[in-house]
PDB file of C-alpha atoms in Angstrom:
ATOM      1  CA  UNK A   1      -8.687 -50.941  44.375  1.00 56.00           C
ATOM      2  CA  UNK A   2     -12.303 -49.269  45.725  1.00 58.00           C
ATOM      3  CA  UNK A   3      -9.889 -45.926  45.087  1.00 58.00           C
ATOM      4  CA  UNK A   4      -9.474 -46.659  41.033  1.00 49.00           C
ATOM      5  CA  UNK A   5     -13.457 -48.552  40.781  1.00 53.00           C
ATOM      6  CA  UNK A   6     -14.442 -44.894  42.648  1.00 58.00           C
ATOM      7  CA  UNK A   7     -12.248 -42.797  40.148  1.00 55.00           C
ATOM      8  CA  UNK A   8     -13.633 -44.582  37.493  1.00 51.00           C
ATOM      9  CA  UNK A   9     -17.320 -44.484  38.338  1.00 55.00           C
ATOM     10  CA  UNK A  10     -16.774 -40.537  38.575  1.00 56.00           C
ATOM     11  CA  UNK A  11     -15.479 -40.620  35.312  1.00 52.00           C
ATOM     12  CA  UNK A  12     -18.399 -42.549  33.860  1.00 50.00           C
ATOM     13  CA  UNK A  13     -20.563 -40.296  35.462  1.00 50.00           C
ATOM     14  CA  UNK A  14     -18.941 -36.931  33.637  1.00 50.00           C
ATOM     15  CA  UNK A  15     -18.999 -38.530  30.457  1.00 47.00           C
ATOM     16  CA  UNK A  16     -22.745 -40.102  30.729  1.00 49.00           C
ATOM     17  CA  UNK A  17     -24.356 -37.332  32.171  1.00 49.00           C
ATOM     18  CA  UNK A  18     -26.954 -38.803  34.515  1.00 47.00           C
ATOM     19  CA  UNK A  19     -26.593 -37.626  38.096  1.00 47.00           C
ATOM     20  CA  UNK A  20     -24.391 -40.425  39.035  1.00 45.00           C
ATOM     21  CA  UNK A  21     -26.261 -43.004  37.673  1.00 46.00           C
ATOM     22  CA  UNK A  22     -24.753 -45.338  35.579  1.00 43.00           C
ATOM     23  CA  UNK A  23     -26.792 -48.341  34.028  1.00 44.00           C
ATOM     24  CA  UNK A  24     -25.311 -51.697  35.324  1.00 45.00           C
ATOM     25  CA  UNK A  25     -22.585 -50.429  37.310  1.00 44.00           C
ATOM     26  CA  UNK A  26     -21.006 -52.186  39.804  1.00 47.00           C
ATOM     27  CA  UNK A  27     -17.205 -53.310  40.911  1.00 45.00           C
ATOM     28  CA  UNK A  28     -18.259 -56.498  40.543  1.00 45.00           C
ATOM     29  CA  UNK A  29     -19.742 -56.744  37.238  1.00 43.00           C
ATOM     30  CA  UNK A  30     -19.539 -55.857  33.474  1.00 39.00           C
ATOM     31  CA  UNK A  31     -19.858 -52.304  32.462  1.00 40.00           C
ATOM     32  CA  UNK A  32     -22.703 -51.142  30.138  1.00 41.00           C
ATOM     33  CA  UNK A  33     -22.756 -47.760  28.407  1.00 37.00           C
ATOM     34  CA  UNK A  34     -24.996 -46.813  26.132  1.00 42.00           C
ATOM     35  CA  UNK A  35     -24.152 -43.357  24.128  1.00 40.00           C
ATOM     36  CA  UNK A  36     -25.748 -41.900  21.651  1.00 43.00           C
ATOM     37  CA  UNK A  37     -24.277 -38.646  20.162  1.00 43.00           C
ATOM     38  CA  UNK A  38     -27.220 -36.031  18.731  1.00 45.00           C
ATOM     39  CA  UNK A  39     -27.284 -36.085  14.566  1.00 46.00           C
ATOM     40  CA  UNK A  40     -26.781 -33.184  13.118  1.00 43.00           C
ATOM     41  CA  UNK A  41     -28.528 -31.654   9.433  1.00 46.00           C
ATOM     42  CA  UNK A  42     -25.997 -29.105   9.058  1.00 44.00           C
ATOM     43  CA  UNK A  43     -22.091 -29.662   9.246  1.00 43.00           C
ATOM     44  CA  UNK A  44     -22.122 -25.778  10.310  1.00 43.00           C
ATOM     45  CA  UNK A  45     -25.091 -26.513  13.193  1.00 42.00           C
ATOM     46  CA  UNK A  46     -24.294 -25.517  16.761  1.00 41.00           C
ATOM     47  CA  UNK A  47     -27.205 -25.026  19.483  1.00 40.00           C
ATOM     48  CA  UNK A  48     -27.769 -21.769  21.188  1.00 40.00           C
ATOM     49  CA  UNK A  49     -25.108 -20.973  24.307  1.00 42.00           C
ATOM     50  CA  UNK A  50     -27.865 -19.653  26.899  1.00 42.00           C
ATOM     51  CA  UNK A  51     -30.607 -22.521  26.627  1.00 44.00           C
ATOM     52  CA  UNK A  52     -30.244 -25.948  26.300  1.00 44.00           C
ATOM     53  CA  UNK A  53     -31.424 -26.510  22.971  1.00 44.00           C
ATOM     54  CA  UNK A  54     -32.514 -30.136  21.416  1.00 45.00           C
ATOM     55  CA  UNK A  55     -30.797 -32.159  19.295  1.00 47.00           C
ATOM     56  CA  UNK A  56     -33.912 -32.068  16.944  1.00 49.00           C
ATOM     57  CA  UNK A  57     -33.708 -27.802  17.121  1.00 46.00           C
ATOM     58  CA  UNK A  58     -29.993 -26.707  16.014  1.00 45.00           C
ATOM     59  CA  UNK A  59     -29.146 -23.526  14.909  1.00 42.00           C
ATOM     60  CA  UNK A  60     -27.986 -23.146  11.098  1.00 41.00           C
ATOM     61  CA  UNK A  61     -25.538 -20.468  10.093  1.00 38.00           C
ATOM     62  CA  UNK A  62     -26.438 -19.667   6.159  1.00 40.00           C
ATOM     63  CA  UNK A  63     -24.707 -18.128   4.116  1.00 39.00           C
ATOM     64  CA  UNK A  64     -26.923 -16.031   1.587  1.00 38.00           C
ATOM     65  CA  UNK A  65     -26.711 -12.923  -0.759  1.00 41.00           C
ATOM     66  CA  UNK A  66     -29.805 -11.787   0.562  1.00 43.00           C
ATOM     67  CA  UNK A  67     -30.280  -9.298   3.750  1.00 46.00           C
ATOM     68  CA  UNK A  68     -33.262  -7.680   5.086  1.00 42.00           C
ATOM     69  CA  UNK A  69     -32.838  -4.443   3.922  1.00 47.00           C
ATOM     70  CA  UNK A  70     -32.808  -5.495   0.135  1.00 49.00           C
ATOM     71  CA  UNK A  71     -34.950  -4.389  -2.187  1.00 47.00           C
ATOM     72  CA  UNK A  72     -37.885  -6.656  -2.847  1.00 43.00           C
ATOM     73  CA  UNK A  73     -38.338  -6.120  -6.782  1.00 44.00           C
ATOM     74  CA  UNK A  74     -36.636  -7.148  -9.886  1.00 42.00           C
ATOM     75  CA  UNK A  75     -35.383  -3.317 -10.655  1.00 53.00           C
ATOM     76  CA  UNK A  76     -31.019  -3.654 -10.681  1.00 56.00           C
ATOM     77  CA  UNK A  77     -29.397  -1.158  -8.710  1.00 61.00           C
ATOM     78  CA  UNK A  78     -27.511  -0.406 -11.849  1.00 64.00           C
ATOM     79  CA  UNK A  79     -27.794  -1.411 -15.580  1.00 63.00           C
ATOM     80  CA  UNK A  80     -24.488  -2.429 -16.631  1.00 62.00           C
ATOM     81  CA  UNK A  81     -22.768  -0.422 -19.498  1.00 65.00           C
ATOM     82  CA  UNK A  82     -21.228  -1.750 -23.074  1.00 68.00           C
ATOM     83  CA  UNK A  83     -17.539  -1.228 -21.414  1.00 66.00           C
ATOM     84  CA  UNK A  84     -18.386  -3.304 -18.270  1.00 71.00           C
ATOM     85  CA  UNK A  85     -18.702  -6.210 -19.729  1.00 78.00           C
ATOM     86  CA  UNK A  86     -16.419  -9.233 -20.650  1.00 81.00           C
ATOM     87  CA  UNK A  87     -16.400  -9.037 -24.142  1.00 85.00           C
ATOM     88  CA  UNK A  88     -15.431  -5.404 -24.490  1.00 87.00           C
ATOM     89  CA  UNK A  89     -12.934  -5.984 -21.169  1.00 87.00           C
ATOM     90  CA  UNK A  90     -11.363  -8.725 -23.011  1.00 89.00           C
ATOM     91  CA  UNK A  91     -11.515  -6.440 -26.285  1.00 92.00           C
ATOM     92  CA  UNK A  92      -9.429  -3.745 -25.070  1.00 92.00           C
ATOM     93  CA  UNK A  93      -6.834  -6.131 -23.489  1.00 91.00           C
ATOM     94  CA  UNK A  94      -6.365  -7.917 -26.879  1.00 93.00           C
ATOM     95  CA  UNK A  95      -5.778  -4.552 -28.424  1.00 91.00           C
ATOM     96  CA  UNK A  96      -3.366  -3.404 -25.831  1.00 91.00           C
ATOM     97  CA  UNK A  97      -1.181  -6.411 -26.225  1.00 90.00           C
ATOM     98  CA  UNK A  98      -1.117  -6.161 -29.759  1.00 91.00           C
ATOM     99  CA  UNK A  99      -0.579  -2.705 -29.586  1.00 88.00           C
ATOM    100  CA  UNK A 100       2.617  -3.339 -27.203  1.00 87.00           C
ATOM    101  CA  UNK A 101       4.070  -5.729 -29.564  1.00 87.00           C
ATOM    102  CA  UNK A 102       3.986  -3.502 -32.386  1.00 85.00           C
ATOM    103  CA  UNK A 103       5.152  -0.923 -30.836  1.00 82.00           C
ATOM    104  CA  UNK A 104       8.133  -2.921 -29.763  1.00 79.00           C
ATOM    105  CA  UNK A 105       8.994  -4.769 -32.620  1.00 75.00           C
ATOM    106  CA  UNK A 106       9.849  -1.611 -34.360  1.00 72.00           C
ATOM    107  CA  UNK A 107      13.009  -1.254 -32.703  1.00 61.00           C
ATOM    108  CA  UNK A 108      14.234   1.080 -30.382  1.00 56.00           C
ATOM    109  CA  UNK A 109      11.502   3.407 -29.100  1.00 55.00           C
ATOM    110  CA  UNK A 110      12.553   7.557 -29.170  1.00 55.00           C
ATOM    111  CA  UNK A 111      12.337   9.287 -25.741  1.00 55.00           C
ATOM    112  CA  UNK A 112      11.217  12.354 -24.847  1.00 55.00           C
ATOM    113  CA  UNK A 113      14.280  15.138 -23.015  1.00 54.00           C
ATOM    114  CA  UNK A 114      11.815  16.012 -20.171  1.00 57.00           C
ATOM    115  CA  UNK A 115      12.054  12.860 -18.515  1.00 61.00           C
ATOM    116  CA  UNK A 116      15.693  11.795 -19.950  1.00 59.00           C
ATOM    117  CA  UNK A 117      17.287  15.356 -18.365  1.00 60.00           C
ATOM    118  CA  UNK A 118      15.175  14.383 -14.898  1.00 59.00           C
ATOM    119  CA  UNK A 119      16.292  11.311 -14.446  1.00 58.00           C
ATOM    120  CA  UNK A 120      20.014  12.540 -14.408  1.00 59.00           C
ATOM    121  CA  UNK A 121      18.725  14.633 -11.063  1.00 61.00           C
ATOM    122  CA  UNK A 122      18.117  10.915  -9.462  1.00 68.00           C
ATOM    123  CA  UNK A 123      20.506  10.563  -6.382  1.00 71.00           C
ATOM    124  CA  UNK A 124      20.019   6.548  -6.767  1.00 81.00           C
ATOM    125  CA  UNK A 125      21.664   3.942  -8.877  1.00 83.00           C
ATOM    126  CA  UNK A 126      20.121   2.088 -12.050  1.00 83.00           C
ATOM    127  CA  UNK A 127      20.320  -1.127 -10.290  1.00 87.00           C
ATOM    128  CA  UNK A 128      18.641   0.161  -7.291  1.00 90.00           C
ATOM    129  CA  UNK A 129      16.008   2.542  -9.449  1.00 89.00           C
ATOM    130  CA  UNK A 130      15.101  -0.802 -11.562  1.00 91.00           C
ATOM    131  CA  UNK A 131      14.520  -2.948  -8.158  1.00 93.00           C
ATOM    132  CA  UNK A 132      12.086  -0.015  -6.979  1.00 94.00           C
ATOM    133  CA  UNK A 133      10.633  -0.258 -10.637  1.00 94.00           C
ATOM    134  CA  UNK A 134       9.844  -3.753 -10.682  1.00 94.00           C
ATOM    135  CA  UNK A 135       8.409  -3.689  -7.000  1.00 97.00           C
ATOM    136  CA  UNK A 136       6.131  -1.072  -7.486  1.00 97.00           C
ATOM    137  CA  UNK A 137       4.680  -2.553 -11.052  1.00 97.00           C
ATOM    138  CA  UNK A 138       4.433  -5.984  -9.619  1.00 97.00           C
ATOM    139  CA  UNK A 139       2.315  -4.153  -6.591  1.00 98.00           C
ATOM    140  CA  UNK A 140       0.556  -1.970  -8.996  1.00 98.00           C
ATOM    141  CA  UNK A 141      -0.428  -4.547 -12.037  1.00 97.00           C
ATOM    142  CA  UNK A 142      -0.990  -7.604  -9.409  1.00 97.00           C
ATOM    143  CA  UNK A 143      -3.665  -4.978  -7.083  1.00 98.00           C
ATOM    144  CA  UNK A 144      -5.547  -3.490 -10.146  1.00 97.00           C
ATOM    145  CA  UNK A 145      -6.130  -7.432 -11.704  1.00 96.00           C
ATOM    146  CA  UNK A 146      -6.963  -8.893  -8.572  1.00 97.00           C
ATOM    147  CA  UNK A 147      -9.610  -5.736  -7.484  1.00 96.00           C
ATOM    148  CA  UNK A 148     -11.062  -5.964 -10.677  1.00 93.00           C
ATOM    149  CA  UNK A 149     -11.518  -9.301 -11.996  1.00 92.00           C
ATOM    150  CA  UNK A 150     -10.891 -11.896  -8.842  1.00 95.00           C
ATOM    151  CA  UNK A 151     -12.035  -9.538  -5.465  1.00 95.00           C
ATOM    152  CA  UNK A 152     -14.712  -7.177  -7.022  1.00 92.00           C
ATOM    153  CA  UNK A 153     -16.625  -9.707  -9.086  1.00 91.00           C
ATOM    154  CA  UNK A 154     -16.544 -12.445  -6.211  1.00 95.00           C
ATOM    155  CA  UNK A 155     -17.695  -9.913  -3.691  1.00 95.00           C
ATOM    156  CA  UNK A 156     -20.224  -8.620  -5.885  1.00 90.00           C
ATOM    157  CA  UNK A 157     -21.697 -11.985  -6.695  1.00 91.00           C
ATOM    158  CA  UNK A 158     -22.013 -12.877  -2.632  1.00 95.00           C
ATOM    159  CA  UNK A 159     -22.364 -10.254  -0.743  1.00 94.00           C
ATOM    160  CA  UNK A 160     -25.696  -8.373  -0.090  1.00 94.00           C
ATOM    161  CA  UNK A 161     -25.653  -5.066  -2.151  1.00 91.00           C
ATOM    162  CA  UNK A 162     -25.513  -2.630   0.915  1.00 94.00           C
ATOM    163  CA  UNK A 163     -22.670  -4.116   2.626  1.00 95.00           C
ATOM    164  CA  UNK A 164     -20.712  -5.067  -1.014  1.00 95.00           C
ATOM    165  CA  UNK A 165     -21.437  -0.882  -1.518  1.00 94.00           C
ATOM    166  CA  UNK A 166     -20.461   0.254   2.242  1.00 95.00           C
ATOM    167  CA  UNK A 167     -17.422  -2.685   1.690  1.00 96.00           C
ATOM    168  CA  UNK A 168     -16.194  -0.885  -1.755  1.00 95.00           C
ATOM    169  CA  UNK A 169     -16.721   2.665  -0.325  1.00 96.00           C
ATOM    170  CA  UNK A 170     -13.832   1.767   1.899  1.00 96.00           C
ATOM    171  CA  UNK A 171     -11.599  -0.156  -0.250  1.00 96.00           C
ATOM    172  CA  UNK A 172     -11.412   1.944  -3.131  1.00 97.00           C
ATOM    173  CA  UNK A 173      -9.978   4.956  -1.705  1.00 97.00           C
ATOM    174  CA  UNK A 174      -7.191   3.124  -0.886  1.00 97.00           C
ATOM    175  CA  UNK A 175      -6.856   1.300  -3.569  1.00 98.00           C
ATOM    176  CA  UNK A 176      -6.779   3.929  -5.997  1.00 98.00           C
ATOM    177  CA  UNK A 177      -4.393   6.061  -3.156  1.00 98.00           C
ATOM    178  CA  UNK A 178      -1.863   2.865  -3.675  1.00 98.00           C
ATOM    179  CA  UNK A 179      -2.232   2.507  -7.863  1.00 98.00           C
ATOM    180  CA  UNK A 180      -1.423   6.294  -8.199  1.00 98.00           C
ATOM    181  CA  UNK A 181       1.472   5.644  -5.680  1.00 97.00           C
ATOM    182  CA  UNK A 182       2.919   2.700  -7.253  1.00 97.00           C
ATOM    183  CA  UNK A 183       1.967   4.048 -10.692  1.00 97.00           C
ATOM    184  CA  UNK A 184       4.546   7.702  -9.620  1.00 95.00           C
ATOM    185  CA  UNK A 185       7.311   5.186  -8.073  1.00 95.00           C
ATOM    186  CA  UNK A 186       7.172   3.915 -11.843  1.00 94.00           C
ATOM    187  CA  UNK A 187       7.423   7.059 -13.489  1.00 92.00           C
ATOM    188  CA  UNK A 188      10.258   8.372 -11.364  1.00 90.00           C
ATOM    189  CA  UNK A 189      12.703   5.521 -11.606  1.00 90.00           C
ATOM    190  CA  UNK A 190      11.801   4.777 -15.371  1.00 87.00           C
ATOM    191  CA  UNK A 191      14.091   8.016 -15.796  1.00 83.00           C
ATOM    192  CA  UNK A 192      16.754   6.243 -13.943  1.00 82.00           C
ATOM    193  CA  UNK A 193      16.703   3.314 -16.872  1.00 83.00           C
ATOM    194  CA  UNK A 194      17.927   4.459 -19.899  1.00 77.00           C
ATOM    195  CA  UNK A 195      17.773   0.881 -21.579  1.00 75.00           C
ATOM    196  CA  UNK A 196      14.123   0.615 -20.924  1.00 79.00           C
ATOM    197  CA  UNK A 197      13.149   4.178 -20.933  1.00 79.00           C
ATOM    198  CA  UNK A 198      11.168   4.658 -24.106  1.00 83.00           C
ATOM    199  CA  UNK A 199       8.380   7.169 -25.393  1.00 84.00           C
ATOM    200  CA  UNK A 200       6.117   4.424 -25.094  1.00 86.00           C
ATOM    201  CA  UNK A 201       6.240   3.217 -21.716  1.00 88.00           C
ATOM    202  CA  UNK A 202       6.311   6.781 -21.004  1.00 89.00           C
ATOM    203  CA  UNK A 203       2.656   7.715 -22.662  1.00 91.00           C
ATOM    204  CA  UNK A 204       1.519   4.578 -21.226  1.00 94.00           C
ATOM    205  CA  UNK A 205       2.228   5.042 -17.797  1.00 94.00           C
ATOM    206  CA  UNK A 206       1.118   8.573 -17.790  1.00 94.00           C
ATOM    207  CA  UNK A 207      -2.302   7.886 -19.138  1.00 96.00           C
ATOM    208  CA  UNK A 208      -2.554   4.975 -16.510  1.00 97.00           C
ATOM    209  CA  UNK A 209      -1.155   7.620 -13.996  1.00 97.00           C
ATOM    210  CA  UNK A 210      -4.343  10.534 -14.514  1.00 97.00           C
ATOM    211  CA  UNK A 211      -6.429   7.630 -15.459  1.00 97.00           C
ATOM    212  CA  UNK A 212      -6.194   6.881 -11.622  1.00 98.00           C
ATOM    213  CA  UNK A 213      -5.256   9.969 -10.287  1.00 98.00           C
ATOM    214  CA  UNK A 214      -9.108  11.014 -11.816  1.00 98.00           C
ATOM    215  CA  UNK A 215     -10.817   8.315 -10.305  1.00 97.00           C
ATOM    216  CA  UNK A 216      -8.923   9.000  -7.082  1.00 97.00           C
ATOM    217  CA  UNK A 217      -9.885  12.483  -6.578  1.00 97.00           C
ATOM    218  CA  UNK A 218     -13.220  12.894  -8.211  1.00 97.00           C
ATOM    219  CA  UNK A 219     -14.861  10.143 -10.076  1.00 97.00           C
ATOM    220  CA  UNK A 220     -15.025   7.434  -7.061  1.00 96.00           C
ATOM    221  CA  UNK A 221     -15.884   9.892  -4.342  1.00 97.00           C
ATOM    222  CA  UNK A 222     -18.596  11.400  -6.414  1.00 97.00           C
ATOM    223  CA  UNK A 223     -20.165   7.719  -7.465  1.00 95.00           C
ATOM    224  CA  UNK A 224     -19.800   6.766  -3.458  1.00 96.00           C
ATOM    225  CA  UNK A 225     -21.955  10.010  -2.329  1.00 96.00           C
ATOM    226  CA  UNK A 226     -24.254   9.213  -5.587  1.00 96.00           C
ATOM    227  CA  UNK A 227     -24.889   5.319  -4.048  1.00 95.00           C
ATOM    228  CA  UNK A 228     -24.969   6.348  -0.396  1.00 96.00           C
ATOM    229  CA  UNK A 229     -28.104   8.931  -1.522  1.00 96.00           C
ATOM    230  CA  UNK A 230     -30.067   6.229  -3.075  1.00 94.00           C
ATOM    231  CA  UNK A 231     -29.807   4.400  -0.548  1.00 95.00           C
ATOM    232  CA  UNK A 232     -31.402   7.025   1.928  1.00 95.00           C
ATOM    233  CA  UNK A 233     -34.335   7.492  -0.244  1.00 95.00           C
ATOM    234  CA  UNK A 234     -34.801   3.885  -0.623  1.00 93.00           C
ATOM    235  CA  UNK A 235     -34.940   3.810   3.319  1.00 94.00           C
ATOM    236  CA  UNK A 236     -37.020   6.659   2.936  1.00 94.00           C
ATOM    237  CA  UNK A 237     -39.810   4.839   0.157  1.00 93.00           C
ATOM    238  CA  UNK A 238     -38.933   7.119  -2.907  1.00 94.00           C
ATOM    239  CA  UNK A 239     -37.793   4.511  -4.712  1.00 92.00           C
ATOM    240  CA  UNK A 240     -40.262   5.722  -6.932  1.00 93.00           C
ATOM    241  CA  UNK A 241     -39.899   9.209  -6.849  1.00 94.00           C
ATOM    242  CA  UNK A 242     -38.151  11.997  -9.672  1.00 95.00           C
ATOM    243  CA  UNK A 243     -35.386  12.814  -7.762  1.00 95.00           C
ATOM    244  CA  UNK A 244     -34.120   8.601  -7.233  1.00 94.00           C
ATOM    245  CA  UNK A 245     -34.753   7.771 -10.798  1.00 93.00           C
ATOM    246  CA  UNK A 246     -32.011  10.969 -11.188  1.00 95.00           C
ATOM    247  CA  UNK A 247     -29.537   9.661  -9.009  1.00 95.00           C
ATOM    248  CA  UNK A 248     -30.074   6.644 -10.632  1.00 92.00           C
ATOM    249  CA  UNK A 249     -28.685   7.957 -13.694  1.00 92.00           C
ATOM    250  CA  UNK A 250     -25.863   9.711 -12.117  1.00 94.00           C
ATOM    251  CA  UNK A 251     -24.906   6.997 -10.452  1.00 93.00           C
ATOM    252  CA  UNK A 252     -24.518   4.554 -13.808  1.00 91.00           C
ATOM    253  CA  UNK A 253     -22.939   7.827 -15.443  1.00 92.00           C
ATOM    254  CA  UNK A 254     -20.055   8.150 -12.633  1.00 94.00           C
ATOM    255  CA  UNK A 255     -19.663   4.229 -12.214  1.00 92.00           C
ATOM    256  CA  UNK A 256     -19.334   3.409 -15.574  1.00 91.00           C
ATOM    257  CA  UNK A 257     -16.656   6.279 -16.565  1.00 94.00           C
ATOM    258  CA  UNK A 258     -15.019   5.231 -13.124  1.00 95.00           C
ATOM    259  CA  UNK A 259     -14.803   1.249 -14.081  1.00 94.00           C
ATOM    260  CA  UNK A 260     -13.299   2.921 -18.130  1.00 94.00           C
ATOM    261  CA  UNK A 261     -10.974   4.595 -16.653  1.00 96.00           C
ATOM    262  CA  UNK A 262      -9.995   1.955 -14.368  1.00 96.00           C
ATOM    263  CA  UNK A 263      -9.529  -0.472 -17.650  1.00 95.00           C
ATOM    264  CA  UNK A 264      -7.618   2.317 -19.212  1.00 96.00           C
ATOM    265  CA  UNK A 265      -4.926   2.228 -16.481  1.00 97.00           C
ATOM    266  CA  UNK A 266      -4.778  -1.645 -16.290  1.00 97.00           C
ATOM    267  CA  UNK A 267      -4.381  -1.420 -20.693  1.00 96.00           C
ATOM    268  CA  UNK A 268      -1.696   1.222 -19.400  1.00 96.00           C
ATOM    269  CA  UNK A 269       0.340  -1.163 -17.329  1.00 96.00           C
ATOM    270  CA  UNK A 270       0.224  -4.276 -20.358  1.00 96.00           C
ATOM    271  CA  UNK A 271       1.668  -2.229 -22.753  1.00 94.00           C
ATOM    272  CA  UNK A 272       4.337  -1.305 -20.349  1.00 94.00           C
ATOM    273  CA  UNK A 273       4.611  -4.980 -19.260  1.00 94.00           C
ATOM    274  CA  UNK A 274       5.550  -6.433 -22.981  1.00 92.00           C
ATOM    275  CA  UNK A 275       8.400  -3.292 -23.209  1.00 89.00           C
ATOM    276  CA  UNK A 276       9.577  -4.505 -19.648  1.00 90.00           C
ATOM    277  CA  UNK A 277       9.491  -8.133 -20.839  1.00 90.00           C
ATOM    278  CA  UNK A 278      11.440  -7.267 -24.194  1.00 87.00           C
ATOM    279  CA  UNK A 279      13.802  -5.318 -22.214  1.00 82.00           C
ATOM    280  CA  UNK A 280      14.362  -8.400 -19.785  1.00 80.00           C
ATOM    281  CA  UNK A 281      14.798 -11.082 -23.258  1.00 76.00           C
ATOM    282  CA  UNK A 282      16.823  -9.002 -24.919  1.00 64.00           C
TER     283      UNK A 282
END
């Protein structure tokens, strides 16, 4: 018996916290424990690891688009251009569908011999050349709508603008190394599919195919370097100066024929997608 009231006042004493005193203890009498657990304004609060902090002193973890090396003013780091916007976005995917459906309701599209007399060269079956088709457009069409309009405008929106920038600077040369991939894989086993092998799909997956291939090797890297040298003379203070105002210009110039081109290729892949999908109906 003193064995369980001793385990038991050792156990009060962990839990209360006060040197081994415990209010009203006793083996003989009625236990009274009085606990209080410290509010907190913040579900996200925590106090600081090497000083006990106070209840009334937390530390708060917020989340904000701002950092400390943002500019102060109202100037945008870029003014954003006719075909960067929603309208003219949601424009050119109208016209592409409609385009795609024309084109296919006119019957069986002509083909041109370069790619029917390569595609006999193909060591791999239809079956297996359409599975590798499908795959790499799913990869291809799901990547360029999710970058564009779910990933790249969310980021955009929260991020601070130097580490969105230093974030994008590493994502889209892979990106665009994986579209042009994916894009190829398509091009290659299209020749393997006579039924859906058409001059259209063909013209559209080429111009999606150069569309990237262009961004990959010269318009991204060149609107990267562009960014990364504003921000140097911002750092520097010549935010002001001839030679920012310049890059400033560049910079929109490269960005906005980067983000066209971009659209071009996605335009690319619906009207490829409705030929696909009246292949699969028919």
């Amino acid at each position: 018996m003193n064995r369980l009231l001793a385990a038991l006042h050792l156990s009060l004493v962990l839990l209360t916290g006060k040197g081994g005193q415990v209010s009203g203890f006793s083996p003989s009498a009625v236990i009274s424990i009085q606990t209080q657990a410290p509010s907190s304004p913040h579900p996200l609060a925590f106090t600081s690891s090497s000083k006990t902090a106070s209840p009334k002193s937390p530390v708060i973890l917020n989340f904000t688009p701002k950092d400390d090396s943002e500019v102060s003013d109202d100037k945008p780091f870029i003014r954003p251009a006719l075909h960067n916007s929603n309208f003219f976005r949601a424009i050119s995917i109208l016209y592409a569908l409609l385009f795609a459906v024309y084109t296919t309701s006119k019957g069986p599209a002509a083909t041109t011999n370069a790619l029917t007399k390569f595609g006999k060269h193909l060591v791999i079956s239809s079956k297996a050349a359409a599975a590798i088709h499908m795959l790499s457009f799913g990869t291809w069409f799901g990547t360029v709508f999710y970058t564009t309009f779910v990933a790249g405008i969310t980021m955009f929106k929260n991020l601070p603008r130097r580490t969105f920038g230093s974030l994008q600077s590493k994502l889209f040369p892979l990106y665009f190394k994986l579209c042009t991939g994916m894009i190829a894989l398509q091009i290659l086993t299209l020749t393997a599919m006579p039924d859906v092998l058409s001059k259209t799909s063909e013209v559209s997956l080429l111009v999606a195919f150069f569309a990237t291939l262009l961004n990959l090797l010269y318009l991204e890297p060149t609107s990267t370097q562009v960014m990364f040298d504003r921000y140097k003379l911002e750092d520097d203070g010549k935010r002001d100066s001839d030679e920012y105002k310049s890059l400033a210009k560049s910079f929109g110039k490269f960005h906005g024929i980067s983000s066209l081109t971009n659209l071009i290729a996605f335009c690319g892949g619906i009207v490829h997608a409705v030929r696909l999908a009246s292949k699969l109906a028919a």
